[in-house]
Short mmCIF file of N, CA and C in Angstrom, two decimals:
data_model
loop_
_atom_site.label_atom_id
_atom_site.label_comp_id
_atom_site.label_asym_id
_atom_site.label_seq_id
_atom_site.Cartn_x
_atom_site.Cartn_y
_atom_site.Cartn_z
N MET A 1 47.60 117.69 78.90
CA MET A 1 46.60 118.71 78.85
C MET A 1 45.66 118.33 79.61
N PHE A 2 45.16 117.29 79.52
CA PHE A 2 44.07 116.65 80.40
C PHE A 2 44.35 116.90 82.15
N ALA A 3 45.52 116.20 82.28
CA ALA A 3 45.95 116.45 83.79
C ALA A 3 46.22 117.85 84.38
N ASN A 4 46.72 118.61 83.53
CA ASN A 4 46.75 120.06 83.91
C ASN A 4 45.40 120.64 84.23
N ARG A 5 44.34 120.21 83.34
CA ARG A 5 43.14 120.72 83.53
C ARG A 5 42.32 120.39 84.91
N VAL A 6 42.62 118.89 85.06
CA VAL A 6 42.04 118.47 86.26
C VAL A 6 42.78 118.95 87.52
N ARG A 7 43.98 119.15 87.36
CA ARG A 7 44.88 119.82 88.53
C ARG A 7 44.32 121.21 88.73
N LYS A 8 44.00 121.87 87.72
CA LYS A 8 43.52 123.32 87.96
C LYS A 8 42.30 123.38 88.60
N ASN A 9 41.27 122.66 88.08
CA ASN A 9 39.95 122.35 88.55
C ASN A 9 40.06 121.98 90.13
N GLU A 10 40.86 121.08 90.47
CA GLU A 10 41.03 120.65 91.92
C GLU A 10 41.49 121.64 92.80
N LYS A 11 42.68 122.40 92.31
CA LYS A 11 43.04 123.61 92.89
C LYS A 11 42.02 124.54 93.32
N ARG A 12 41.33 124.83 92.11
CA ARG A 12 40.26 125.93 92.36
C ARG A 12 39.00 125.63 93.33
N LEU A 13 38.85 124.33 93.44
CA LEU A 13 37.66 123.90 94.39
C LEU A 13 38.27 123.65 95.80
N ARG A 14 39.67 123.34 95.94
CA ARG A 14 39.95 123.12 97.09
C ARG A 14 39.58 124.01 98.35
N SER A 15 39.68 125.23 98.38
CA SER A 15 39.11 126.08 99.57
C SER A 15 37.83 125.87 99.65
N TRP A 16 36.93 125.80 98.73
CA TRP A 16 35.46 125.84 98.77
C TRP A 16 35.01 124.48 99.57
N ARG A 17 35.82 123.48 98.98
CA ARG A 17 35.50 122.05 99.60
C ARG A 17 35.85 121.93 101.15
N ARG A 18 36.85 122.61 101.47
CA ARG A 18 37.48 122.59 102.80
C ARG A 18 36.49 123.39 103.74
N ARG A 19 36.24 124.64 103.33
CA ARG A 19 35.31 125.42 104.11
C ARG A 19 33.99 124.71 104.18
N GLU A 20 33.46 124.19 103.38
CA GLU A 20 32.15 123.79 103.52
C GLU A 20 32.13 122.25 103.86
N GLY A 21 33.14 121.62 103.83
CA GLY A 21 33.13 120.15 104.27
C GLY A 21 32.66 119.22 103.27
N ILE A 22 32.85 119.62 101.95
CA ILE A 22 32.35 118.92 100.85
C ILE A 22 33.51 117.71 100.41
N THR A 23 32.90 116.38 100.50
CA THR A 23 33.64 115.43 100.17
C THR A 23 33.25 114.70 98.61
N ALA A 24 32.28 115.08 98.09
CA ALA A 24 31.56 114.50 96.93
C ALA A 24 31.41 115.71 96.02
N TYR A 25 32.27 115.47 94.93
CA TYR A 25 32.22 116.85 93.80
C TYR A 25 32.54 116.32 92.66
N ARG A 26 32.28 117.03 91.46
CA ARG A 26 32.69 116.69 90.14
C ARG A 26 33.83 117.76 90.02
N VAL A 27 35.03 117.13 89.41
CA VAL A 27 36.35 117.96 89.33
C VAL A 27 36.47 118.08 87.73
N TYR A 28 35.63 117.37 87.03
CA TYR A 28 35.87 117.69 85.45
C TYR A 28 34.53 117.26 84.86
N ASP A 29 34.05 118.02 83.75
CA ASP A 29 32.85 117.59 83.29
C ASP A 29 33.00 117.76 81.58
N ALA A 30 33.60 116.96 81.04
CA ALA A 30 33.75 116.98 79.41
C ALA A 30 34.07 118.56 78.97
N ASP A 31 35.03 119.35 79.70
CA ASP A 31 35.21 120.69 79.29
C ASP A 31 36.01 120.74 78.01
N MET A 32 36.63 119.68 77.53
CA MET A 32 37.48 119.72 76.21
C MET A 32 36.73 118.55 75.48
N PRO A 33 36.42 118.77 74.23
CA PRO A 33 35.75 117.71 73.52
C PRO A 33 36.65 116.67 73.33
N GLU A 34 37.79 116.77 73.29
CA GLU A 34 38.73 115.55 72.94
C GLU A 34 38.44 114.60 74.17
N TYR A 35 38.27 114.98 75.36
CA TYR A 35 38.11 114.15 76.64
C TYR A 35 36.59 114.18 77.13
N ALA A 36 35.90 113.33 76.43
CA ALA A 36 34.30 113.31 76.80
C ALA A 36 33.99 112.40 78.02
N VAL A 37 34.45 112.88 79.20
CA VAL A 37 34.36 112.17 80.51
C VAL A 37 33.86 113.09 81.53
N ALA A 38 33.23 112.36 82.57
CA ALA A 38 33.16 113.16 83.74
C ALA A 38 33.74 112.52 84.81
N VAL A 39 34.64 113.30 85.80
CA VAL A 39 35.40 112.84 86.91
C VAL A 39 34.78 113.35 87.98
N ASP A 40 34.24 112.40 88.83
CA ASP A 40 33.62 112.57 90.16
C ASP A 40 34.52 112.15 91.34
N CYS A 41 34.83 112.99 92.25
CA CYS A 41 35.41 112.53 93.56
C CYS A 41 34.55 112.18 94.65
N TYR A 42 34.71 110.88 95.19
CA TYR A 42 34.01 110.66 96.44
C TYR A 42 35.00 110.56 97.72
N GLY A 43 35.29 111.25 98.26
CA GLY A 43 36.52 111.08 99.44
C GLY A 43 37.72 110.79 98.70
N ASP A 44 38.39 109.60 98.97
CA ASP A 44 39.43 109.29 98.49
C ASP A 44 39.37 108.24 97.18
N ARG A 45 37.93 108.09 96.61
CA ARG A 45 37.69 107.37 95.66
C ARG A 45 37.28 108.47 94.26
N VAL A 46 37.43 107.87 93.26
CA VAL A 46 37.20 108.53 91.89
C VAL A 46 36.36 107.79 90.93
N GLN A 47 35.31 108.31 90.37
CA GLN A 47 34.61 107.69 89.40
C GLN A 47 34.65 108.40 88.17
N VAL A 48 35.09 107.78 87.12
CA VAL A 48 35.33 108.29 85.66
C VAL A 48 34.11 107.81 84.86
N ALA A 49 33.19 108.55 84.22
CA ALA A 49 32.23 108.29 83.44
C ALA A 49 32.57 108.68 81.96
N GLU A 50 32.82 107.74 81.06
CA GLU A 50 33.03 108.04 79.66
C GLU A 50 31.86 108.21 78.86
N TYR A 51 31.57 109.39 78.22
CA TYR A 51 30.64 109.56 77.25
C TYR A 51 30.93 109.25 75.86
N ALA A 52 29.95 108.96 75.12
CA ALA A 52 30.24 108.52 73.70
C ALA A 52 30.71 109.67 73.09
N ALA A 53 32.02 109.46 72.24
CA ALA A 53 32.78 110.50 71.79
C ALA A 53 31.89 111.35 70.73
N PRO A 54 32.12 112.81 70.55
CA PRO A 54 31.33 113.48 69.57
C PRO A 54 31.64 112.91 68.15
N LYS A 55 30.81 113.13 67.22
CA LYS A 55 30.82 112.63 65.91
C LYS A 55 32.30 113.15 65.09
N GLY A 56 32.55 114.47 65.61
CA GLY A 56 33.74 114.77 64.72
C GLY A 56 35.20 114.27 65.32
N VAL A 57 34.84 113.19 66.34
CA VAL A 57 36.34 112.71 66.85
C VAL A 57 36.37 111.25 66.48
N ASP A 58 37.77 111.09 65.99
CA ASP A 58 37.96 109.76 65.62
C ASP A 58 38.02 108.62 66.57
N PRO A 59 37.33 107.62 66.77
CA PRO A 59 37.16 106.58 67.61
C PRO A 59 38.33 106.13 68.10
N ALA A 60 39.15 105.88 67.28
CA ALA A 60 40.65 105.44 67.60
C ALA A 60 41.41 106.33 68.49
N ALA A 61 41.28 107.55 68.19
CA ALA A 61 41.88 108.68 68.69
C ALA A 61 41.32 109.03 70.35
N ALA A 62 39.93 108.89 70.21
CA ALA A 62 39.25 108.81 71.50
C ALA A 62 39.70 107.71 72.48
N ALA A 63 39.72 106.65 71.99
CA ALA A 63 40.41 105.43 72.72
C ALA A 63 41.89 105.56 73.14
N ARG A 64 42.77 106.25 72.45
CA ARG A 64 44.04 106.55 72.77
C ARG A 64 43.92 107.60 73.80
N ARG A 65 43.12 108.73 73.93
CA ARG A 65 43.08 109.58 74.81
C ARG A 65 42.68 109.16 76.24
N LEU A 66 41.69 108.11 76.22
CA LEU A 66 41.19 107.53 77.24
C LEU A 66 42.31 106.72 77.98
N GLU A 67 43.22 106.05 77.27
CA GLU A 67 44.36 105.40 77.81
C GLU A 67 45.19 106.40 78.46
N ASP A 68 45.56 107.45 77.89
CA ASP A 68 46.41 108.67 78.48
C ASP A 68 45.73 109.05 79.60
N LEU A 69 44.47 109.31 79.59
CA LEU A 69 43.50 109.74 80.94
C LEU A 69 43.82 108.70 81.99
N ARG A 70 43.61 107.54 81.64
CA ARG A 70 44.09 106.46 82.67
C ARG A 70 45.41 106.57 83.57
N ALA A 71 46.39 106.80 82.49
CA ALA A 71 47.68 106.97 83.03
C ALA A 71 48.00 108.24 83.87
N ALA A 72 47.32 109.31 83.30
CA ALA A 72 47.56 110.73 83.98
C ALA A 72 46.69 110.84 85.37
N LEU A 73 45.56 110.37 85.46
CA LEU A 73 44.53 110.69 86.57
C LEU A 73 45.02 110.45 87.83
N PRO A 74 45.56 109.08 88.10
CA PRO A 74 46.05 108.96 89.51
C PRO A 74 46.98 110.22 90.01
N GLY A 75 48.03 110.52 89.06
CA GLY A 75 48.87 111.57 89.57
C GLY A 75 48.27 112.96 89.78
N ALA A 76 47.57 113.14 88.83
CA ALA A 76 46.76 114.37 88.84
C ALA A 76 45.91 114.65 90.01
N LEU A 77 45.38 113.77 90.39
CA LEU A 77 44.45 113.73 91.66
C LEU A 77 44.89 113.23 93.00
N GLY A 78 46.11 112.55 92.94
CA GLY A 78 46.90 112.05 93.99
C GLY A 78 46.21 111.00 94.70
N VAL A 79 45.52 110.00 93.90
CA VAL A 79 44.83 108.77 94.41
C VAL A 79 45.43 107.57 93.61
N PRO A 80 45.33 106.36 94.44
CA PRO A 80 45.97 105.29 93.97
C PRO A 80 44.96 104.82 92.73
N ALA A 81 45.76 104.08 91.64
CA ALA A 81 44.87 103.77 90.59
C ALA A 81 43.79 102.80 90.88
N ALA A 82 44.10 102.11 92.03
CA ALA A 82 42.93 101.07 92.34
C ALA A 82 41.75 101.76 92.97
N HIS A 83 41.73 103.01 93.27
CA HIS A 83 40.84 103.74 93.74
C HIS A 83 39.89 104.68 92.79
N ILE A 84 40.22 104.30 91.46
CA ILE A 84 39.60 104.98 90.26
C ILE A 84 38.79 103.72 89.69
N VAL A 85 37.32 104.00 89.52
CA VAL A 85 36.36 103.20 88.66
C VAL A 85 36.09 103.88 87.28
N TYR A 86 36.07 103.00 86.34
CA TYR A 86 35.63 103.60 85.13
C TYR A 86 34.38 102.97 84.65
N LYS A 87 33.56 103.84 83.94
CA LYS A 87 32.29 103.41 83.44
C LYS A 87 32.07 104.02 82.23
N THR A 88 31.15 103.32 81.55
CA THR A 88 30.76 103.94 80.07
C THR A 88 29.29 104.31 80.24
N ARG A 89 29.07 105.52 79.72
CA ARG A 89 27.65 106.19 79.63
C ARG A 89 27.27 106.16 78.27
N GLU A 90 26.12 105.51 77.89
CA GLU A 90 25.79 105.58 76.26
C GLU A 90 24.25 106.09 76.39
N ARG A 91 23.95 106.79 75.37
CA ARG A 91 22.63 107.40 75.24
C ARG A 91 21.59 106.17 75.14
N GLN A 92 20.33 106.27 75.96
CA GLN A 92 19.44 105.19 75.73
C GLN A 92 18.37 105.74 74.97
N ARG A 93 18.15 104.95 73.98
CA ARG A 93 16.90 105.35 72.99
C ARG A 93 15.64 104.46 73.57
N GLY A 94 14.40 105.29 73.33
CA GLY A 94 13.15 104.83 73.84
C GLY A 94 12.68 103.81 72.75
N SER A 95 11.54 103.31 72.70
CA SER A 95 11.06 102.31 71.72
C SER A 95 9.92 102.87 71.11
#
């Protein structure tokens, strides 16, 4: 499901990117609550920023989905797994 969404978004953005010469863009931004990540492409490199899962989502299920995402993303974007960086984003609380 996630790979299909990423492929669809990539295809939709392709002509715009080529026409404008864009090499840095966001291909996915937590469109589906099950996959709380943002996927940014920078040339042939990809950054995946994982957000904290919504309260209604089981943390174990979110971890399984993240592993599925790690397996599916290289094929969906056509980049080597070594070119994908994973980061975790957490909400910062003020003092």
